[in-house]
Amino acid sequence: VSIDVLFEPIPLFPAYCGYCVGFLCQLGVPLQYSLAAAVFLLANVGVAIVVCCLYRHQTILLSTSSFKLKTFYPDISWIRRRGTYVAYNRTPVIVGIFIFLVAVIIMAVMAIGLMFLHLVYTLQRQLGMPLILLIIPALTMLSGLITDAVPFEICLSAYLMLPFHPIGHNLVLLVVTPAYRRFIWECVTG
């Protein structure tokens, strides 16, 4: 929302400058502040995700765990006072069950790896789309910003190619997937 509605930066390649359009820019908020607000909001999302994972991790640890942070107070030892709960001692049967589960997980990871290799093999044409519409334009823009050897028009054209990646990716996906091709062909031919 902050980058699409509040402000949208428009770079002026190959110079290190640009201008913005959007709600904040119409209100007269300088681009530096709008960009700082967007970076701040995006950073807060990342920090919130990390804090949620840390909180969940710290909450399930017992207070005697060496991984428990000293300044973190939530503890689930209260569950013992709530009523029915379950806690098992480490026995050979329990360890055997977990060894079996580890073996199942390893086999599942291997199966997923084989499926991934097959996916890469069957969709190799699709893998070129990020190269064409993301990596090459980004390298072109960065080269123009670093060396001044790439003209403004080429850098701007490369910048304008970036939004076409999702469209190109979806079109390639429709073309290389047989089920999608059949469905589209049936819709077209009636």
PDB file of C-alpha atoms in Angstrom:
ATOM      1  CA  VAL A   1       0.000   0.000   0.000  1.00  0.00           C
ATOM      2  CA  SER A   2       2.737   2.452   0.920  1.00  0.00           C
ATOM      3  CA  ILE A   3       4.585   2.021  -2.366  1.00  0.00           C
ATOM      4  CA  ASP A   4       1.477   1.807  -4.588  1.00  0.00           C
ATOM      5  CA  VAL A   5      -0.995   4.239  -3.036  1.00  0.00           C
ATOM      6  CA  LEU A   6       0.849   6.571  -0.688  1.00  0.00           C
ATOM      7  CA  PHE A   7       3.693   7.163  -3.101  1.00  0.00           C
ATOM      8  CA  GLU A   8       5.247   5.593  -6.171  1.00  0.00           C
ATOM      9  CA  PRO A   9       8.876   6.407  -6.879  1.00  0.00           C
ATOM     10  CA  ILE A  10       9.778   7.193 -10.486  1.00  0.00           C
ATOM     11  CA  PRO A  11      13.546   6.923 -11.016  1.00  0.00           C
ATOM     12  CA  LEU A  12      15.392   9.125 -13.488  1.00  0.00           C
ATOM     13  CA  PHE A  13      18.165   6.875 -14.716  1.00  0.00           C
ATOM     14  CA  PRO A  14      21.152   7.019 -14.888  1.00  0.00           C
ATOM     15  CA  ALA A  15      21.201   9.929 -12.438  1.00  0.00           C
ATOM     16  CA  TYR A  16      20.745   9.236  -8.744  1.00  0.00           C
ATOM     17  CA  CYS A  17      17.449  11.059  -8.620  1.00  0.00           C
ATOM     18  CA  GLY A  18      13.743  10.674  -9.165  1.00  0.00           C
ATOM     19  CA  TYR A  19      10.325  12.002  -8.325  1.00  0.00           C
ATOM     20  CA  CYS A  20       7.152  10.530  -6.949  1.00  0.00           C
ATOM     21  CA  VAL A  21       3.451  10.363  -7.602  1.00  0.00           C
ATOM     22  CA  GLY A  22       0.792   9.344  -5.135  1.00  0.00           C
ATOM     23  CA  PHE A  23      -1.189  10.560  -2.168  1.00  0.00           C
ATOM     24  CA  LEU A  24       1.765  11.624  -0.003  1.00  0.00           C
ATOM     25  CA  CYS A  25       3.412  13.425  -2.915  1.00  0.00           C
ATOM     26  CA  GLN A  26       0.197  15.321  -3.654  1.00  0.00           C
ATOM     27  CA  LEU A  27       0.157  16.422  -0.018  1.00  0.00           C
ATOM     28  CA  GLY A  28       3.663  17.817  -0.463  1.00  0.00           C
ATOM     29  CA  VAL A  29       5.552  15.253   1.620  1.00  0.00           C
ATOM     30  CA  PRO A  30       9.148  15.130   0.282  1.00  0.00           C
ATOM     31  CA  LEU A  31      10.195  11.933  -1.484  1.00  0.00           C
ATOM     32  CA  GLN A  32      12.923  11.262   1.073  1.00  0.00           C
ATOM     33  CA  TYR A  33      10.324  11.112   3.870  1.00  0.00           C
ATOM     34  CA  SER A  34       7.929   9.013   1.792  1.00  0.00           C
ATOM     35  CA  LEU A  35      10.706   6.571   0.928  1.00  0.00           C
ATOM     36  CA  ALA A  36      11.829   6.511   4.560  1.00  0.00           C
ATOM     37  CA  ALA A  37       8.243   5.756   5.611  1.00  0.00           C
ATOM     38  CA  ALA A  38       8.040   2.871   3.116  1.00  0.00           C
ATOM     39  CA  VAL A  39      11.370   1.433   4.260  1.00  0.00           C
ATOM     40  CA  PHE A  40      10.246   1.839   7.877  1.00  0.00           C
ATOM     41  CA  LEU A  41       6.937   0.056   7.209  1.00  0.00           C
ATOM     42  CA  LEU A  42       8.602  -2.782   5.272  1.00  0.00           C
ATOM     43  CA  ALA A  43      11.238  -3.164   7.985  1.00  0.00           C
ATOM     44  CA  ASN A  44       8.489  -3.287  10.619  1.00  0.00           C
ATOM     45  CA  VAL A  45       6.809  -6.136   8.751  1.00  0.00           C
ATOM     46  CA  GLY A  46      10.094  -8.069   8.760  1.00  0.00           C
ATOM     47  CA  VAL A  47      10.725  -7.335  12.431  1.00  0.00           C
ATOM     48  CA  ALA A  48       7.152  -8.336  13.327  1.00  0.00           C
ATOM     49  CA  ILE A  49       7.593 -11.697  11.598  1.00  0.00           C
ATOM     50  CA  VAL A  50      10.868 -12.338  13.425  1.00  0.00           C
ATOM     51  CA  VAL A  51       9.363 -11.277  16.775  1.00  0.00           C
ATOM     52  CA  CYS A  52       6.339 -13.553  16.254  1.00  0.00           C
ATOM     53  CA  CYS A  53       8.626 -16.521  15.528  1.00  0.00           C
ATOM     54  CA  LEU A  54      10.833 -15.685  18.525  1.00  0.00           C
ATOM     55  CA  TYR A  55       7.827 -15.269  20.827  1.00  0.00           C
ATOM     56  CA  ARG A  56       6.365 -18.593  19.706  1.00  0.00           C
ATOM     57  CA  HIS A  57       9.738 -20.293  20.163  1.00  0.00           C
ATOM     58  CA  GLN A  58      10.326 -18.778  23.601  1.00  0.00           C
ATOM     59  CA  THR A  59       6.776 -19.537  24.754  1.00  0.00           C
ATOM     60  CA  ILE A  60       7.041 -23.269  24.153  1.00  0.00           C
ATOM     61  CA  LEU A  61      10.429 -23.581  25.868  1.00  0.00           C
ATOM     62  CA  LEU A  62      10.530 -24.637  29.481  1.00  0.00           C
ATOM     63  CA  SER A  63      11.991 -22.134  31.913  1.00  0.00           C
ATOM     64  CA  THR A  64      14.944 -24.491  32.517  1.00  0.00           C
ATOM     65  CA  SER A  65      15.929 -24.623  28.845  1.00  0.00           C
ATOM     66  CA  SER A  66      19.341 -23.250  27.928  1.00  0.00           C
ATOM     67  CA  PHE A  67      17.737 -21.635  24.867  1.00  0.00           C
ATOM     68  CA  LYS A  68      15.340 -19.598  26.997  1.00  0.00           C
ATOM     69  CA  LEU A  69      16.219 -15.901  26.894  1.00  0.00           C
ATOM     70  CA  LYS A  70      16.698 -14.486  30.383  1.00  0.00           C
ATOM     71  CA  THR A  71      14.626 -11.374  29.665  1.00  0.00           C
ATOM     72  CA  PHE A  72      11.746 -13.365  28.199  1.00  0.00           C
ATOM     73  CA  TYR A  73       9.149 -14.213  30.843  1.00  0.00           C
ATOM     74  CA  PRO A  74       6.334 -16.179  29.121  1.00  0.00           C
ATOM     75  CA  ASP A  75       6.464 -19.776  30.252  1.00  0.00           C
ATOM     76  CA  ILE A  76       4.045 -22.623  29.673  1.00  0.00           C
ATOM     77  CA  SER A  77       4.740 -24.343  32.961  1.00  0.00           C
ATOM     78  CA  TRP A  78       1.323 -22.993  34.018  1.00  0.00           C
ATOM     79  CA  ILE A  79      -0.196 -25.721  31.860  1.00  0.00           C
ATOM     80  CA  ARG A  80       0.487 -28.203  34.660  1.00  0.00           C
ATOM     81  CA  ARG A  81      -1.874 -26.276  36.939  1.00  0.00           C
ATOM     82  CA  ARG A  82      -4.661 -26.098  34.341  1.00  0.00           C
ATOM     83  CA  GLY A  83      -5.673 -29.715  34.537  1.00  0.00           C
ATOM     84  CA  THR A  84      -5.118 -32.543  32.095  1.00  0.00           C
ATOM     85  CA  TYR A  85      -1.860 -32.364  30.178  1.00  0.00           C
ATOM     86  CA  VAL A  86       0.520 -34.857  28.656  1.00  0.00           C
ATOM     87  CA  ALA A  87       4.248 -35.301  29.202  1.00  0.00           C
ATOM     88  CA  TYR A  88       6.209 -38.436  28.339  1.00  0.00           C
ATOM     89  CA  ASN A  89       9.502 -39.751  29.647  1.00  0.00           C
ATOM     90  CA  ARG A  90      12.151 -40.641  27.126  1.00  0.00           C
ATOM     91  CA  THR A  91      11.818 -44.392  26.632  1.00  0.00           C
ATOM     92  CA  PRO A  92      13.160 -46.653  23.864  1.00  0.00           C
ATOM     93  CA  VAL A  93       9.651 -46.861  22.368  1.00  0.00           C
ATOM     94  CA  ILE A  94       9.265 -43.075  22.250  1.00  0.00           C
ATOM     95  CA  VAL A  95      12.768 -42.680  20.780  1.00  0.00           C
ATOM     96  CA  GLY A  96      11.931 -45.384  18.212  1.00  0.00           C
ATOM     97  CA  ILE A  97       8.796 -43.527  17.174  1.00  0.00           C
ATOM     98  CA  PHE A  98      10.796 -40.333  16.665  1.00  0.00           C
ATOM     99  CA  ILE A  99      13.489 -42.202  14.706  1.00  0.00           C
ATOM    100  CA  PHE A 100      10.727 -43.589  12.488  1.00  0.00           C
ATOM    101  CA  LEU A 101       9.320 -40.069  12.033  1.00  0.00           C
ATOM    102  CA  VAL A 102      12.784 -38.768  11.113  1.00  0.00           C
ATOM    103  CA  ALA A 103      13.103 -41.537   8.499  1.00  0.00           C
ATOM    104  CA  VAL A 104       9.687 -40.651   7.069  1.00  0.00           C
ATOM    105  CA  ILE A 105      10.647 -36.976   6.907  1.00  0.00           C
ATOM    106  CA  ILE A 106      13.950 -37.785   5.177  1.00  0.00           C
ATOM    107  CA  MET A 107      12.127 -39.924   2.610  1.00  0.00           C
ATOM    108  CA  ALA A 108       9.576 -37.136   2.086  1.00  0.00           C
ATOM    109  CA  VAL A 109      12.365 -34.593   1.563  1.00  0.00           C
ATOM    110  CA  MET A 110      13.994 -36.914  -0.970  1.00  0.00           C
ATOM    111  CA  ALA A 111      10.659 -37.357  -2.786  1.00  0.00           C
ATOM    112  CA  ILE A 112      10.116 -33.604  -2.819  1.00  0.00           C
ATOM    113  CA  GLY A 113      13.659 -33.146  -4.151  1.00  0.00           C
ATOM    114  CA  LEU A 114      12.975 -35.587  -6.989  1.00  0.00           C
ATOM    115  CA  MET A 115       9.695 -33.820  -7.757  1.00  0.00           C
ATOM    116  CA  PHE A 116      11.512 -30.503  -7.753  1.00  0.00           C
ATOM    117  CA  LEU A 117      14.107 -31.826 -10.213  1.00  0.00           C
ATOM    118  CA  HIS A 118      11.292 -33.045 -12.453  1.00  0.00           C
ATOM    119  CA  LEU A 119       9.587 -29.663 -12.132  1.00  0.00           C
ATOM    120  CA  VAL A 120      12.773 -27.845 -13.144  1.00  0.00           C
ATOM    121  CA  TYR A 121      13.189 -30.197 -16.077  1.00  0.00           C
ATOM    122  CA  THR A 122       9.623 -29.809 -17.340  1.00  0.00           C
ATOM    123  CA  LEU A 123       9.396 -26.051 -16.801  1.00  0.00           C
ATOM    124  CA  GLN A 124      12.842 -25.036 -18.008  1.00  0.00           C
ATOM    125  CA  ARG A 125      11.344 -22.505 -20.437  1.00  0.00           C
ATOM    126  CA  GLN A 126       9.579 -20.844 -17.554  1.00  0.00           C
ATOM    127  CA  LEU A 127      12.842 -20.362 -15.673  1.00  0.00           C
ATOM    128  CA  GLY A 128      14.062 -17.948 -18.342  1.00  0.00           C
ATOM    129  CA  MET A 129      11.313 -15.424 -17.578  1.00  0.00           C
ATOM    130  CA  PRO A 130      12.955 -13.969 -14.431  1.00  0.00           C
ATOM    131  CA  LEU A 131      16.215 -13.709 -16.362  1.00  0.00           C
ATOM    132  CA  ILE A 132      14.600 -11.782 -19.212  1.00  0.00           C
ATOM    133  CA  LEU A 133      12.237  -9.550 -17.234  1.00  0.00           C
ATOM    134  CA  LEU A 134      14.040  -9.121 -13.885  1.00  0.00           C
ATOM    135  CA  ILE A 135      17.751  -9.902 -13.854  1.00  0.00           C
ATOM    136  CA  ILE A 136      18.810  -8.400 -17.182  1.00  0.00           C
ATOM    137  CA  PRO A 137      16.819  -5.156 -16.647  1.00  0.00           C
ATOM    138  CA  ALA A 138      18.129  -4.840 -13.074  1.00  0.00           C
ATOM    139  CA  LEU A 139      21.716  -5.358 -14.202  1.00  0.00           C
ATOM    140  CA  THR A 140      21.195  -2.820 -16.985  1.00  0.00           C
ATOM    141  CA  MET A 141      19.871  -0.212 -14.540  1.00  0.00           C
ATOM    142  CA  LEU A 142      22.668  -0.870 -12.052  1.00  0.00           C
ATOM    143  CA  SER A 143      25.279  -0.627 -14.807  1.00  0.00           C
ATOM    144  CA  GLY A 144      23.811   2.723 -15.836  1.00  0.00           C
ATOM    145  CA  LEU A 145      23.862   3.965 -12.265  1.00  0.00           C
ATOM    146  CA  ILE A 146      27.429   2.815 -11.658  1.00  0.00           C
ATOM    147  CA  THR A 147      29.163   3.742 -14.907  1.00  0.00           C
ATOM    148  CA  ASP A 148      27.058   6.367 -16.728  1.00  0.00           C
ATOM    149  CA  ALA A 149      27.712   4.241 -19.831  1.00  0.00           C
ATOM    150  CA  VAL A 150      24.089   3.194 -20.288  1.00  0.00           C
ATOM    151  CA  PRO A 151      21.835   5.957 -21.649  1.00  0.00           C
ATOM    152  CA  PHE A 152      18.799   7.185 -19.722  1.00  0.00           C
ATOM    153  CA  GLU A 153      16.368   5.784 -22.282  1.00  0.00           C
ATOM    154  CA  ILE A 154      17.736   2.258 -21.957  1.00  0.00           C
ATOM    155  CA  CYS A 155      17.693   2.416 -18.134  1.00  0.00           C
ATOM    156  CA  LEU A 156      14.121   3.718 -18.152  1.00  0.00           C
ATOM    157  CA  SER A 157      13.078   1.001 -20.622  1.00  0.00           C
ATOM    158  CA  ALA A 158      14.671  -1.597 -18.357  1.00  0.00           C
ATOM    159  CA  TYR A 159      12.819  -0.127 -15.352  1.00  0.00           C
ATOM    160  CA  LEU A 160       9.534  -0.252 -17.250  1.00  0.00           C
ATOM    161  CA  MET A 161      10.094  -3.955 -18.056  1.00  0.00           C
ATOM    162  CA  LEU A 162      10.015  -4.983 -14.379  1.00  0.00           C
ATOM    163  CA  PRO A 163       6.194  -4.875 -13.943  1.00  0.00           C
ATOM    164  CA  PHE A 164       5.795  -7.261 -16.905  1.00  0.00           C
ATOM    165  CA  HIS A 165       7.424 -10.160 -15.042  1.00  0.00           C
ATOM    166  CA  PRO A 166       4.199 -11.431 -13.384  1.00  0.00           C
ATOM    167  CA  ILE A 167       2.285 -11.240 -16.676  1.00  0.00           C
ATOM    168  CA  GLY A 168       5.071 -12.963 -18.620  1.00  0.00           C
ATOM    169  CA  HIS A 169       5.461 -15.578 -15.904  1.00  0.00           C
ATOM    170  CA  ASN A 170       1.738 -16.406 -15.993  1.00  0.00           C
ATOM    171  CA  LEU A 171       1.643 -16.552 -19.799  1.00  0.00           C
ATOM    172  CA  VAL A 172       4.593 -18.938 -19.893  1.00  0.00           C
ATOM    173  CA  LEU A 173       2.955 -21.032 -17.176  1.00  0.00           C
ATOM    174  CA  LEU A 174      -0.221 -21.273 -19.255  1.00  0.00           C
ATOM    175  CA  VAL A 175       1.755 -22.256 -22.353  1.00  0.00           C
ATOM    176  CA  VAL A 176       4.011 -24.911 -20.772  1.00  0.00           C
ATOM    177  CA  THR A 177       1.380 -26.642 -18.605  1.00  0.00           C
ATOM    178  CA  PRO A 178      -0.589 -29.231 -20.616  1.00  0.00           C
ATOM    179  CA  ALA A 179      -3.693 -29.071 -18.398  1.00  0.00           C
ATOM    180  CA  TYR A 180      -3.904 -25.296 -18.816  1.00  0.00           C
ATOM    181  CA  ARG A 181      -3.313 -25.566 -22.559  1.00  0.00           C
ATOM    182  CA  ARG A 182      -6.139 -28.124 -22.925  1.00  0.00           C
ATOM    183  CA  PHE A 183      -8.517 -26.017 -20.840  1.00  0.00           C
ATOM    184  CA  ILE A 184      -7.785 -22.867 -22.846  1.00  0.00           C
ATOM    185  CA  TRP A 185      -8.114 -24.791 -26.123  1.00  0.00           C
ATOM    186  CA  GLU A 186     -11.486 -26.205 -24.995  1.00  0.00           C
ATOM    187  CA  CYS A 187     -12.676 -22.707 -24.042  1.00  0.00           C
ATOM    188  CA  VAL A 188     -11.577 -21.272 -27.381  1.00  0.00           C
ATOM    189  CA  THR A 189     -12.980 -24.064 -29.556  1.00  0.00           C
ATOM    190  CA  GLY A 190     -16.150 -24.386 -27.467  1.00  0.00           C
TER     191      GLY A 190
END
